[in-house]
Amino acid sequence: MMVKTIFDNPQLPDLSDLELKDVSIPDIFNQIAAAQTKMELINLSETVFRQLFYYDEFNIYLCDTSGAPILRVFTKNVNMIMVLKGGDTDLNTSYKEIQELTELIIRGERPTVFNLTNHPALSSFEGLNQEWIKAGFNQLTAFPLKTNSATLGAAMFYSKNMHPVGSAHFELIASLCSHIAISLSNLIKDERIAQINFEKSILFEISRGLATVKKRGDLVKVLAVKSRELFPASQCFIGLASNDSATTEFYFKNSSFEDELVGTPEQLLNLKIITSDWTHHLKDKKSLEFPDICTLPQNHWFRAIQNSIGNGSVRSAVVVPLRQERELIGMLVIGMNRANFFKSREVEMIISIAHQINVAADKILINEDIVKKEAEKSLLLSFSNQLAAARDINGLKFIIQQSLNRLFHAGEYIIYVRNNDKKNYHYFLHDPAIREETFSQFQAQDITLKCSLITAVLRADNPVEFLAHEVIDNKNYSIPSGAFWNAIEAKKILGIKLRVADEDVGVLLIHKGCITDRLLKGISAQIAIALANALANEEISRQLSEIQGYKQRLQYENEYLHEAIGSNYSEIIGNSAAMQNTFRMVSQVSCTNSTVLLLGETGTGKELIAKAIHNNSQRKDNLMVRVNCAALPASLIESELFGHEKGSFTGAIDRKIGKFELAHNGTLFLDEIGEMPVELQVKFLRALQEREIERIGGKKPVKINVRIIAATNRDLQKEVSDGRFRCDLFYRLNVFPITLPPLRDRPEDVAMLATYFVKKLNRNLGKQVTGISAEALQEMIAYNWPGNVRELEHFIERSLLLTTGNTITNIRLPSHQRLDPILDENWAALKTIEQSERELIIRALKQCKGKIFGKGGAAQILGVPSSTLNSKMRKLKIKKDLSFDR
């Protein structure tokens, strides 16, 4: 584009005769050089220019340091600024055209005059030209402002009328513009130096203020005061990552209003944004500029900050990341209410401020971490003290449940503990706030190490995070508590192993909340130690109880072994055919584990036969435990047989093992089985069938391996028919019955037995009796012996005590005289025990006239309880009126 200058126009008149008033040209140059400010320079220049030629408005446009035109206008007329802006509108087209026009003038070496109505050079600036014409201007005279080293801008003179300028004055104006350019250059350098010093002082003040800051919110308070001096009407934000680093919390102060700086800064509307939404934008950048926020998408992360303080309050912003050891910890945001405000110089300044904040924020975070660590240590110490008070597993469960919620506000958790087999894990504890139905289904289920969830936790040194829906839906995890996490609508699950030294004792699964990994590690360590101690104490208690049981068992074994010394076939005396048949049956059943039922009258040696069976069996190296069912009270017989736990009933001051456990892998001899109460027969039958028992007060069954030998002098089949003995128990016991013969059925054994007892009792009584006279022996063979072998032994002992020589001559057997005329004269004839009992009861009833109970009754005379007498009468079908069935 060709631009004509004033010298090429011959129609312009010559104004060379115009002279300046009251001042010389050198003085004007000196005054221009001495100007202290731009406005002082503008005022002085306008005074001079008014004397040189006619114009209505005078403006100076300055460029930045690179020479590119920018809109920095210096004028005395405010209305002129509005014209340049296009009235009340923004600078859209006009601003761009002014930049291009200024660039055109700067490229020219000489001044230029434009006719605004028809100058061809202005055809490219139609919008701007129309604004000038609308304002009444017709002529524009422009002079470039340059020095030898820099391009500063342009001086523009606007005229409403056409007024040509003479060449002499044109040269003078150009010379004045050169001096103005030099003076402007110096002023700009001075301003730049002053600005640098000012910025340094602000940075120093910010640094000094930040040095005293101890809280997050105070950072923005200090910064807002000083940023107002650098960026008037600015708004300052500082965002710092929360303790869990998941969100970023923002602190805000508007530096435009002084009263807002009073008091403690408030968090900006509780504004929090997801940290991961912005970190990748700033990860490798020194800063991030937003020239016009209005152009950002509505879902942009920075929109949340803008909207929180009112839409449109911030038009442009600079974001600078805050780092701690290269890790992003937050951001500094400086915003302005104008678009395109921040240039490179302002951005560098904000970066410098961010470096100062980095140091202060680092110190604050370190202090916060120290305070938090101390608080965590205090909580963990309190937790440890409470755990130390636990004395058993139940106490430990209660303390963990209470403390996790009260001290750490941690809920929705499950603890699994390793089984003794060290292969599986079983449920131990859960959050008591969770409803019963949400976890009852998996409490009894063990977790194997094949479960990848538990395996992943055990392999990691730090807490492992799982997405709850993956745990629930992924079949590879095979964790039975999936329904639990689904029921509480968990999002994320943290798993951490409970480890003491080099041994894993359990796993803690917890719904991820505000608890940190560091605190979770401390909690898990305390729980692991307490759990290991509790399990160890429980194991020690179990072992002590087991040792006590072994001591008790050893004591019983010693007693039984002392009694068993010499107990074999040698104690069973007899060569009769009946006894030889008994020996044969004993030999047949001894080598098996079959149940044996010994039948026979009292005193026939049922216990000796039981010992013989045991001593000749595969169980001979273990105990044979004896229980006399008739000698134990009904209230204690269950405890004697099955044992009891400590505290299971009044007087149970310690755990006691029962006869079944004592006879484990051995033999249990139940004498007088017919006397066992009916209500206990059920449990006894179950023990025989299931081969397991339950102690009184026990929680789990105890496996047993016991051979049963039962003995009775009752007719069990009759007891079954009378309803006093369970038929199923009878069939269970009556596997291999052995009926022992009474002594009256084997009189040929009396002499052998008498000789045996004499030798045995000689040692015990210190006697020297050598034998029994023939008369006494014949008398013993002829006797009925209703008490069988036991009665024979007692009579021999009595005779030894009464004998003064070395031979027993008098046995002193009971008299055989009739006791009542109603009885048969052949009283001494052999009768069964049942017949003898029947006759004796009838005689007693007649003597007492049918009275059974109380003093003088038949029960007192016979020396038996009234209930026993009634039972005998029912068995023998005896009635009080002495009538009975024949």
Coordinates of N, CA and C in Angstrom, one line a residue, residues 664-850:
H664 N -10.7 -93.1 77.0 CA -10.5 -93.0 75.5 C -9.4 -94.0 75.1
N665 N -9.6 -94.8 74.1 CA -8.8 -95.9 73.6 C -8.6 -97.0 74.6
G666 N -9.5 -97.0 75.6 CA -9.5 -98.1 76.6 C -10.8 -98.7 76.7
T667 N -11.1 -99.1 78.0 CA -12.4 -99.8 78.2 C -13.1 -99.1 79.3
L668 N -14.5 -98.9 79.2 CA -15.3 -98.3 80.2 C -16.2 -99.4 80.8
F669 N -16.1 -99.7 82.1 CA -16.8 -100.8 82.7 C -18.0 -100.1 83.5
L670 N -19.2 -100.4 83.1 CA -20.4 -99.8 83.7 C -21.0 -100.9 84.6
D671 N -20.8 -100.8 85.9 CA -21.4 -101.8 86.8 C -22.7 -101.2 87.2
E672 N -23.6 -102.2 87.5 CA -25.0 -101.9 87.8 C -25.7 -101.0 86.8
I673 N -25.5 -101.3 85.5 CA -26.1 -100.5 84.4 C -27.6 -100.4 84.5
G674 N -28.2 -101.4 85.2 CA -29.7 -101.4 85.3 C -30.2 -100.3 86.2
E675 N -29.3 -99.7 87.1 CA -29.6 -98.6 88.0 C -29.5 -97.2 87.3
M676 N -29.1 -97.1 86.1 CA -28.9 -95.8 85.4 C -30.3 -95.2 85.2
P677 N -30.4 -93.9 85.5 CA -31.7 -93.2 85.4 C -32.1 -93.2 83.9
V678 N -33.4 -93.2 83.7 CA -33.9 -93.3 82.3 C -33.5 -92.1 81.5
E679 N -33.6 -90.9 82.1 CA -33.3 -89.6 81.4 C -31.8 -89.6 80.9
L680 N -30.9 -90.3 81.6 CA -29.5 -90.3 81.2 C -29.2 -91.4 80.2
Q681 N -30.1 -92.4 80.1 CA -29.9 -93.4 79.1 C -29.9 -92.9 77.7
V682 N -30.6 -91.8 77.5 CA -30.7 -91.3 76.1 C -29.3 -90.8 75.7
K683 N -28.7 -90.0 76.5 CA -27.3 -89.4 76.2 C -26.3 -90.6 76.1
F684 N -26.5 -91.6 77.0 CA -25.6 -92.7 77.0 C -25.7 -93.5 75.7
L685 N -26.9 -93.6 75.2 CA -27.2 -94.3 73.9 C -26.5 -93.5 72.8
R686 N -26.7 -92.2 72.8 CA -26.1 -91.4 71.7 C -24.6 -91.5 71.7
A687 N -24.0 -91.5 72.9 CA -22.5 -91.7 73.0 C -22.1 -93.0 72.4
L688 N -22.9 -94.1 72.6 CA -22.5 -95.4 72.1 C -22.7 -95.4 70.5
Q689 N -23.7 -94.7 70.0 CA -24.0 -94.7 68.6 C -23.0 -93.8 67.8
E690 N -22.9 -92.5 68.3 CA -22.1 -91.5 67.6 C -20.6 -91.5 67.9
R691 N -20.3 -92.3 69.0 CA -18.9 -92.3 69.4 C -18.4 -90.9 69.7
E692 N -19.2 -90.0 70.3 CA -18.9 -88.7 70.7 C -19.7 -88.3 71.9
I693 N -19.2 -87.4 72.7 CA -19.9 -86.9 73.9 C -19.9 -85.4 73.9
E694 N -20.6 -84.8 74.8 CA -20.6 -83.3 75.0 C -20.5 -83.1 76.5
R695 N -19.5 -82.4 76.9 CA -19.4 -82.1 78.3 C -20.5 -81.2 78.8
I696 N -20.9 -81.2 80.0 CA -21.9 -80.3 80.5 C -21.3 -78.9 80.4
G697 N -22.1 -78.0 79.7 CA -21.6 -76.6 79.5 C -20.6 -76.5 78.3
G698 N -20.4 -77.6 77.6 CA -19.5 -77.6 76.5 C -20.2 -77.1 75.2
K699 N -19.3 -76.6 74.3 CA -19.8 -76.0 73.0 C -19.6 -76.9 71.8
K700 N -18.8 -77.9 72.0 CA -18.6 -78.7 70.8 C -18.4 -80.2 71.3
P701 N -18.7 -81.2 70.4 CA -18.6 -82.6 70.8 C -17.2 -83.0 70.9
V702 N -17.0 -84.1 71.7 CA -15.6 -84.7 71.9 C -15.7 -86.1 71.3
K703 N -14.8 -86.4 70.4 CA -14.8 -87.7 69.8 C -14.2 -88.7 70.9
I704 N -14.7 -89.9 70.9 CA -14.2 -90.9 71.9 C -14.1 -92.3 71.1
N705 N -13.2 -93.1 71.7 CA -13.0 -94.5 71.2 C -12.9 -95.4 72.4
V706 N -14.1 -95.9 72.8 CA -14.2 -96.6 74.1 C -14.9 -97.9 73.8
R707 N -14.4 -99.0 74.5 CA -15.1 -100.2 74.5 C -16.0 -100.3 75.8
I708 N -17.2 -100.7 75.6 CA -18.1 -100.8 76.7 C -18.3 -102.2 77.2
I709 N -18.1 -102.4 78.5 CA -18.5 -103.6 79.2 C -19.4 -103.2 80.3
A710 N -20.7 -103.7 80.2 CA -21.7 -103.4 81.2 C -22.0 -104.6 82.0
A711 N -22.4 -104.4 83.3 CA -22.7 -105.5 84.2 C -24.0 -105.1 85.0
T712 N -24.8 -106.1 85.3 CA -26.0 -105.9 86.1 C -26.4 -107.2 86.7
N713 N -27.1 -107.1 87.9 CA -27.7 -108.3 88.5 C -29.2 -108.3 88.3
R714 N -29.6 -107.4 87.5 CA -31.1 -107.3 87.2 C -31.4 -108.1 85.9
D715 N -32.7 -108.4 85.8 CA -33.2 -109.0 84.6 C -33.6 -107.8 83.7
L716 N -32.7 -107.4 82.7 CA -32.9 -106.2 81.9 C -34.1 -106.4 81.0
Q717 N -34.3 -107.6 80.5 CA -35.5 -107.8 79.7 C -36.8 -107.5 80.4
K718 N -36.9 -107.9 81.7 CA -38.0 -107.5 82.5 C -38.1 -106.0 82.8
E719 N -36.9 -105.4 83.0 CA -36.8 -104.0 83.2 C -37.3 -103.2 81.9
V720 N -37.0 -103.7 80.8 CA -37.5 -103.1 79.6 C -39.0 -103.2 79.5
S721 N -39.5 -104.4 79.8 CA -41.0 -104.6 79.7 C -41.7 -103.8 80.7
D722 N -41.1 -103.5 81.8 CA -41.7 -102.6 82.9 C -41.4 -101.2 82.6
G723 N -40.7 -100.8 81.5 CA -40.5 -99.4 81.2 C -39.4 -98.7 82.0
R724 N -38.6 -99.5 82.7 CA -37.5 -98.8 83.5 C -36.2 -98.9 82.7
F725 N -36.1 -99.4 81.6 CA -34.9 -99.5 80.8 C -35.3 -99.4 79.4
R726 N -34.5 -98.6 78.6 CA -34.8 -98.3 77.2 C -34.5 -99.6 76.4
C727 N -35.4 -100.0 75.5 CA -35.2 -101.2 74.8 C -34.0 -101.0 73.8
D728 N -33.9 -99.8 73.2 CA -32.8 -99.6 72.2 C -31.5 -99.6 72.8
L729 N -31.4 -99.1 74.1 CA -30.1 -99.2 74.8 C -29.8 -100.7 75.2
F730 N -30.9 -101.4 75.5 CA -30.6 -102.9 75.9 C -30.1 -103.6 74.6
Y731 N -30.7 -103.4 73.5 CA -30.2 -104.0 72.3 C -28.8 -103.6 71.9
R732 N -28.4 -102.4 72.2 CA -27.1 -101.9 72.0 C -26.1 -102.6 72.9
L733 N -26.5 -102.9 74.1 CA -25.6 -103.5 75.1 C -25.5 -105.0 75.0
N734 N -26.7 -105.6 74.6 CA -26.8 -107.0 74.6 C -26.2 -107.7 73.3
V735 N -24.9 -107.2 73.0 CA -24.2 -107.7 71.8 C -23.6 -109.1 72.1
F736 N -23.0 -109.2 73.3 CA -22.3 -110.5 73.6 C -22.5 -110.7 75.1
P737 N -23.7 -111.2 75.5 CA -24.0 -111.4 76.9 C -23.2 -112.6 77.5
I738 N -22.7 -112.5 78.7 CA -22.1 -113.6 79.4 C -22.8 -113.7 80.8
T739 N -23.4 -114.8 81.1 CA -24.1 -115.0 82.4 C -23.1 -115.7 83.3
L740 N -22.8 -115.1 84.4 CA -21.8 -115.8 85.4 C -22.6 -116.7 86.3
P741 N -22.1 -117.9 86.6 CA -22.9 -118.9 87.4 C -22.8 -118.5 88.9
P742 N -23.8 -118.6 89.7 CA -23.7 -118.4 91.1 C -22.9 -119.5 91.8
L743 N -22.4 -119.2 93.0 CA -21.5 -120.1 93.6 C -22.3 -121.4 94.0
R744 N -23.6 -121.4 94.2 CA -24.3 -122.6 94.6 C -24.4 -123.6 93.4
D745 N -24.2 -123.0 92.2 CA -24.2 -123.9 91.0 C -22.9 -124.5 90.7
R746 N -21.8 -124.2 91.5 CA -20.5 -124.8 91.3 C -19.9 -125.0 92.7
P747 N -20.5 -125.9 93.5 CA -20.0 -126.2 94.8 C -18.6 -126.8 94.8
E748 N -18.2 -127.4 93.7 CA -16.8 -128.0 93.6 C -15.7 -126.9 93.6
D749 N -16.1 -125.7 93.4 CA -15.1 -124.6 93.5 C -15.0 -123.9 94.8
V750 N -15.8 -124.4 95.8 CA -15.8 -123.7 97.1 C -14.5 -123.9 97.8
A751 N -14.0 -125.2 97.8 CA -12.7 -125.5 98.5 C -11.6 -124.7 97.9
M752 N -11.5 -124.6 96.6 CA -10.4 -123.8 96.0 C -10.5 -122.3 96.3
L753 N -11.7 -121.8 96.3 CA -11.9 -120.4 96.7 C -11.6 -120.2 98.2
A754 N -12.0 -121.1 99.1 CA -11.7 -120.9 100.5 C -10.2 -120.9 100.7
T755 N -9.5 -121.8 100.1 CA -8.0 -121.9 100.2 C -7.4 -120.6 99.7
Y756 N -7.8 -120.1 98.6 CA -7.3 -118.9 98.0 C -7.5 -117.7 98.9
F757 N -8.6 -117.6 99.5 CA -8.9 -116.4 100.4 C -8.1 -116.5 101.7
V758 N -7.9 -117.7 102.1 CA -7.1 -117.9 103.4 C -5.7 -117.4 103.1
K759 N -5.1 -117.8 102.0 CA -3.7 -117.3 101.7 C -3.7 -115.8 101.5
K760 N -4.7 -115.3 100.8 CA -4.7 -113.8 100.5 C -4.9 -113.0 101.8
L761 N -5.8 -113.5 102.7 CA -6.1 -112.7 103.9 C -5.1 -112.9 104.9
N762 N -4.3 -114.0 104.9 CA -3.2 -114.2 105.9 C -2.2 -113.0 105.7
R763 N -1.9 -112.6 104.5 CA -1.0 -111.5 104.3 C -1.6 -110.2 104.8
N764 N -2.8 -110.0 104.6 CA -3.4 -108.7 105.0 C -3.6 -108.6 106.5
L765 N -4.0 -109.7 107.1 CA -4.3 -109.7 108.5 C -3.1 -110.1 109.4
G766 N -2.0 -110.6 108.8 CA -0.9 -111.0 109.6 C -1.1 -112.3 110.3
K767 N -1.9 -113.2 109.8 CA -2.2 -114.5 110.4 C -1.3 -115.6 109.8
Q768 N -1.3 -116.7 110.5 CA -0.5 -117.9 110.0 C -1.4 -119.1 109.9
V769 N -2.6 -118.9 109.5 CA -3.5 -120.0 109.3 C -3.1 -120.8 108.1
T770 N -3.1 -122.1 108.2 CA -2.6 -123.0 107.2 C -3.7 -123.7 106.4
G771 N -4.9 -123.8 107.0 CA -5.9 -124.6 106.3 C -7.2 -124.5 107.0
I772 N -8.2 -125.3 106.5 CA -9.6 -125.4 107.0 C -9.9 -126.9 107.3
S773 N -10.5 -127.1 108.4 CA -10.8 -128.4 108.8 C -11.9 -129.0 107.8
A774 N -11.9 -130.4 107.8 CA -12.8 -131.0 106.8 C -14.2 -130.7 107.2
E775 N -14.6 -130.7 108.5 CA -16.0 -130.5 108.9 C -16.4 -129.1 108.5
A776 N -15.5 -128.1 108.7 CA -15.8 -126.7 108.3 C -16.0 -126.6 106.8
L777 N -15.1 -127.4 106.0 CA -15.2 -127.3 104.6 C -16.5 -127.9 104.1
Q778 N -16.9 -129.0 104.7 CA -18.2 -129.7 104.3 C -19.3 -128.8 104.6
E779 N -19.2 -128.1 105.7 CA -20.3 -127.2 106.1 C -20.4 -126.0 105.0
M780 N -19.3 -125.6 104.5 CA -19.3 -124.5 103.5 C -19.8 -125.0 102.2
I781 N -19.5 -126.2 101.8 CA -20.0 -126.7 100.5 C -21.5 -126.9 100.6
A782 N -22.0 -127.3 101.8 CA -23.4 -127.5 101.9 C -24.2 -126.2 102.0
Y783 N -23.5 -125.1 102.2 CA -24.2 -123.8 102.4 C -24.7 -123.2 101.0
N784 N -25.8 -122.5 101.1 CA -26.4 -122.0 99.8 C -25.7 -120.8 99.2
W785 N -25.0 -120.1 100.0 CA -24.2 -118.9 99.5 C -25.0 -117.9 98.7
P786 N -26.0 -117.3 99.3 CA -26.8 -116.3 98.5 C -26.0 -115.1 98.1
G787 N -24.9 -114.8 98.8 CA -24.0 -113.7 98.5 C -22.9 -114.1 97.6
N788 N -22.9 -115.4 97.2 CA -21.9 -115.9 96.3 C -20.4 -115.7 96.8
V789 N -19.5 -115.5 95.9 CA -18.1 -115.4 96.2 C -17.8 -114.3 97.2
R790 N -18.4 -113.2 97.1 CA -18.2 -112.1 98.0 C -18.5 -112.5 99.4
E791 N -19.7 -113.2 99.6 CA -20.1 -113.7 100.9 C -19.0 -114.7 101.5
L792 N -18.6 -115.6 100.6 CA -17.6 -116.5 101.0 C -16.3 -115.9 101.5
E793 N -15.8 -114.8 100.8 CA -14.6 -114.1 101.2 C -14.8 -113.5 102.5
H794 N -16.0 -112.9 102.8 CA -16.2 -112.2 104.1 C -16.3 -113.2 105.2
F795 N -16.9 -114.4 105.0 CA -16.9 -115.4 106.0 C -15.5 -115.9 106.4
I796 N -14.7 -116.1 105.4 CA -13.3 -116.5 105.6 C -12.6 -115.5 106.4
E797 N -12.8 -114.2 106.1 CA -12.1 -113.2 106.8 C -12.5 -113.1 108.3
R798 N -13.8 -113.3 108.5 CA -14.4 -113.3 109.9 C -13.8 -114.5 110.6
S799 N -13.7 -115.7 109.9 CA -13.2 -116.9 110.6 C -11.7 -116.7 110.9
L800 N -10.9 -116.1 110.1 CA -9.5 -115.8 110.4 C -9.3 -115.0 111.6
L801 N -10.2 -114.0 111.7 CA -10.1 -113.1 112.8 C -10.4 -113.8 114.1
L802 N -11.4 -114.7 114.1 CA -11.8 -115.4 115.3 C -11.0 -116.6 115.6
T803 N -10.2 -117.1 114.7 CA -9.4 -118.3 114.9 C -8.1 -118.0 115.7
T804 N -7.8 -118.8 116.7 CA -6.6 -118.6 117.5 C -5.5 -119.6 117.1
G805 N -5.8 -120.7 116.4 CA -4.8 -121.6 116.0 C -4.4 -121.4 114.6
N806 N -3.9 -122.5 114.0 CA -3.5 -122.4 112.6 C -4.4 -123.1 111.6
T807 N -5.6 -123.5 112.2 CA -6.6 -124.2 111.3 C -8.0 -123.6 111.7
I808 N -8.7 -123.4 110.6 CA -10.1 -122.9 110.8 C -11.0 -124.1 111.0
T809 N -11.6 -124.1 112.2 CA -12.5 -125.3 112.5 C -13.9 -124.9 112.5
N810 N -14.2 -123.6 112.7 CA -15.6 -123.1 112.8 C -15.8 -121.9 111.8
I811 N -16.8 -122.1 110.9 CA -17.0 -121.0 109.9 C -18.1 -120.1 110.4
R812 N -18.9 -120.6 111.3 CA -20.0 -119.8 111.9 C -21.0 -119.2 110.8
L813 N -21.5 -120.1 110.0 CA -22.4 -119.8 109.0 C -23.8 -119.4 109.6
P814 N -24.6 -118.6 108.9 CA -25.9 -118.2 109.4 C -26.8 -119.4 109.8
S815 N -27.6 -119.2 110.8 CA -28.5 -120.2 111.3 C -29.6 -120.5 110.2
H816 N -30.1 -121.8 110.1 CA -31.1 -122.1 109.1 C -32.4 -122.4 109.7
Q817 N -32.7 -121.9 111.0 CA -33.9 -122.2 111.6 C -35.0 -121.4 110.9
R818 N -36.3 -121.8 111.0 CA -37.4 -121.1 110.4 C -37.6 -119.8 111.1
L819 N -38.0 -118.8 110.4 CA -38.2 -117.5 110.9 C -39.7 -117.3 111.1
D820 N -40.6 -118.2 110.6 CA -42.0 -118.0 110.7 C -42.7 -119.3 110.3
P821 N -43.8 -119.7 111.0 CA -44.5 -120.9 110.7 C -45.1 -121.0 109.3
I822 N -45.3 -119.9 108.7 CA -45.9 -119.9 107.3 C -44.9 -120.5 106.3
L823 N -43.6 -120.4 106.6 CA -42.6 -120.9 105.6 C -42.5 -122.4 105.7
D824 N -42.0 -122.9 104.6 CA -41.9 -124.4 104.5 C -40.8 -124.9 105.5
E825 N -41.0 -126.1 105.9 CA -40.0 -126.6 106.9 C -38.7 -126.9 106.3
N826 N -38.5 -127.0 105.0 CA -37.2 -127.2 104.4 C -36.6 -125.9 104.0
W827 N -36.4 -125.1 105.0 CA -35.9 -123.7 104.8 C -34.5 -123.8 104.2
A828 N -33.7 -124.8 104.6 CA -32.4 -124.9 104.2 C -32.2 -125.3 102.7
A829 N -33.3 -125.7 102.1 CA -33.3 -126.2 100.7 C -32.8 -125.0 99.8
L830 N -32.2 -125.4 98.7 CA -31.8 -124.3 97.8 C -33.0 -123.6 97.2
K831 N -32.9 -122.3 97.2 CA -33.9 -121.4 96.6 C -33.2 -120.3 95.8
T832 N -34.0 -119.8 94.9 CA -33.4 -118.7 94.1 C -33.4 -117.4 94.9
I833 N -32.6 -116.4 94.5 CA -32.6 -115.1 95.2 C -34.0 -114.5 95.2
E834 N -34.6 -114.6 94.1 CA -35.9 -113.9 93.9 C -36.9 -114.6 94.9
Q835 N -36.9 -115.9 95.1 CA -37.8 -116.6 96.0 C -37.4 -116.1 97.5
S836 N -36.1 -116.1 97.8 CA -35.7 -115.7 99.1 C -36.1 -114.3 99.4
E837 N -36.0 -113.4 98.5 CA -36.4 -112.0 98.7 C -37.9 -111.9 98.9
R838 N -38.6 -112.6 98.1 CA -40.1 -112.6 98.2 C -40.6 -113.1 99.6
E839 N -40.0 -114.2 100.0 CA -40.4 -114.7 101.3 C -40.0 -113.7 102.5
L840 N -38.8 -113.1 102.3 CA -38.4 -112.2 103.4 C -39.2 -111.0 103.4
I841 N -39.6 -110.5 102.3 CA -40.5 -109.3 102.3 C -41.9 -109.6 102.8
I842 N -42.4 -110.7 102.5 CA -43.7 -111.1 103.0 C -43.7 -111.3 104.5
R843 N -42.6 -111.9 105.0 CA -42.5 -112.0 106.5 C -42.4 -110.7 107.2
A844 N -41.6 -109.8 106.6 CA -41.5 -108.5 107.2 C -42.8 -107.7 107.1
L845 N -43.6 -107.8 106.0 CA -44.9 -107.1 105.9 C -45.9 -107.6 106.9
K846 N -45.8 -109.0 107.1 CA -46.8 -109.5 108.1 C -46.4 -109.1 109.5
Q847 N -45.1 -109.1 109.8 CA -44.8 -108.6 111.2 C -45.1 -107.2 111.4
C848 N -45.0 -106.4 110.3 CA -45.4 -104.9 110.4 C -46.8 -104.6 110.1
K849 N -47.6 -105.7 109.9 CA -49.0 -105.5 109.5 C -49.2 -104.7 108.3
G850 N -48.4 -104.8 107.3 CA -48.5 -104.1 106.0 C -47.9 -102.7 106.0

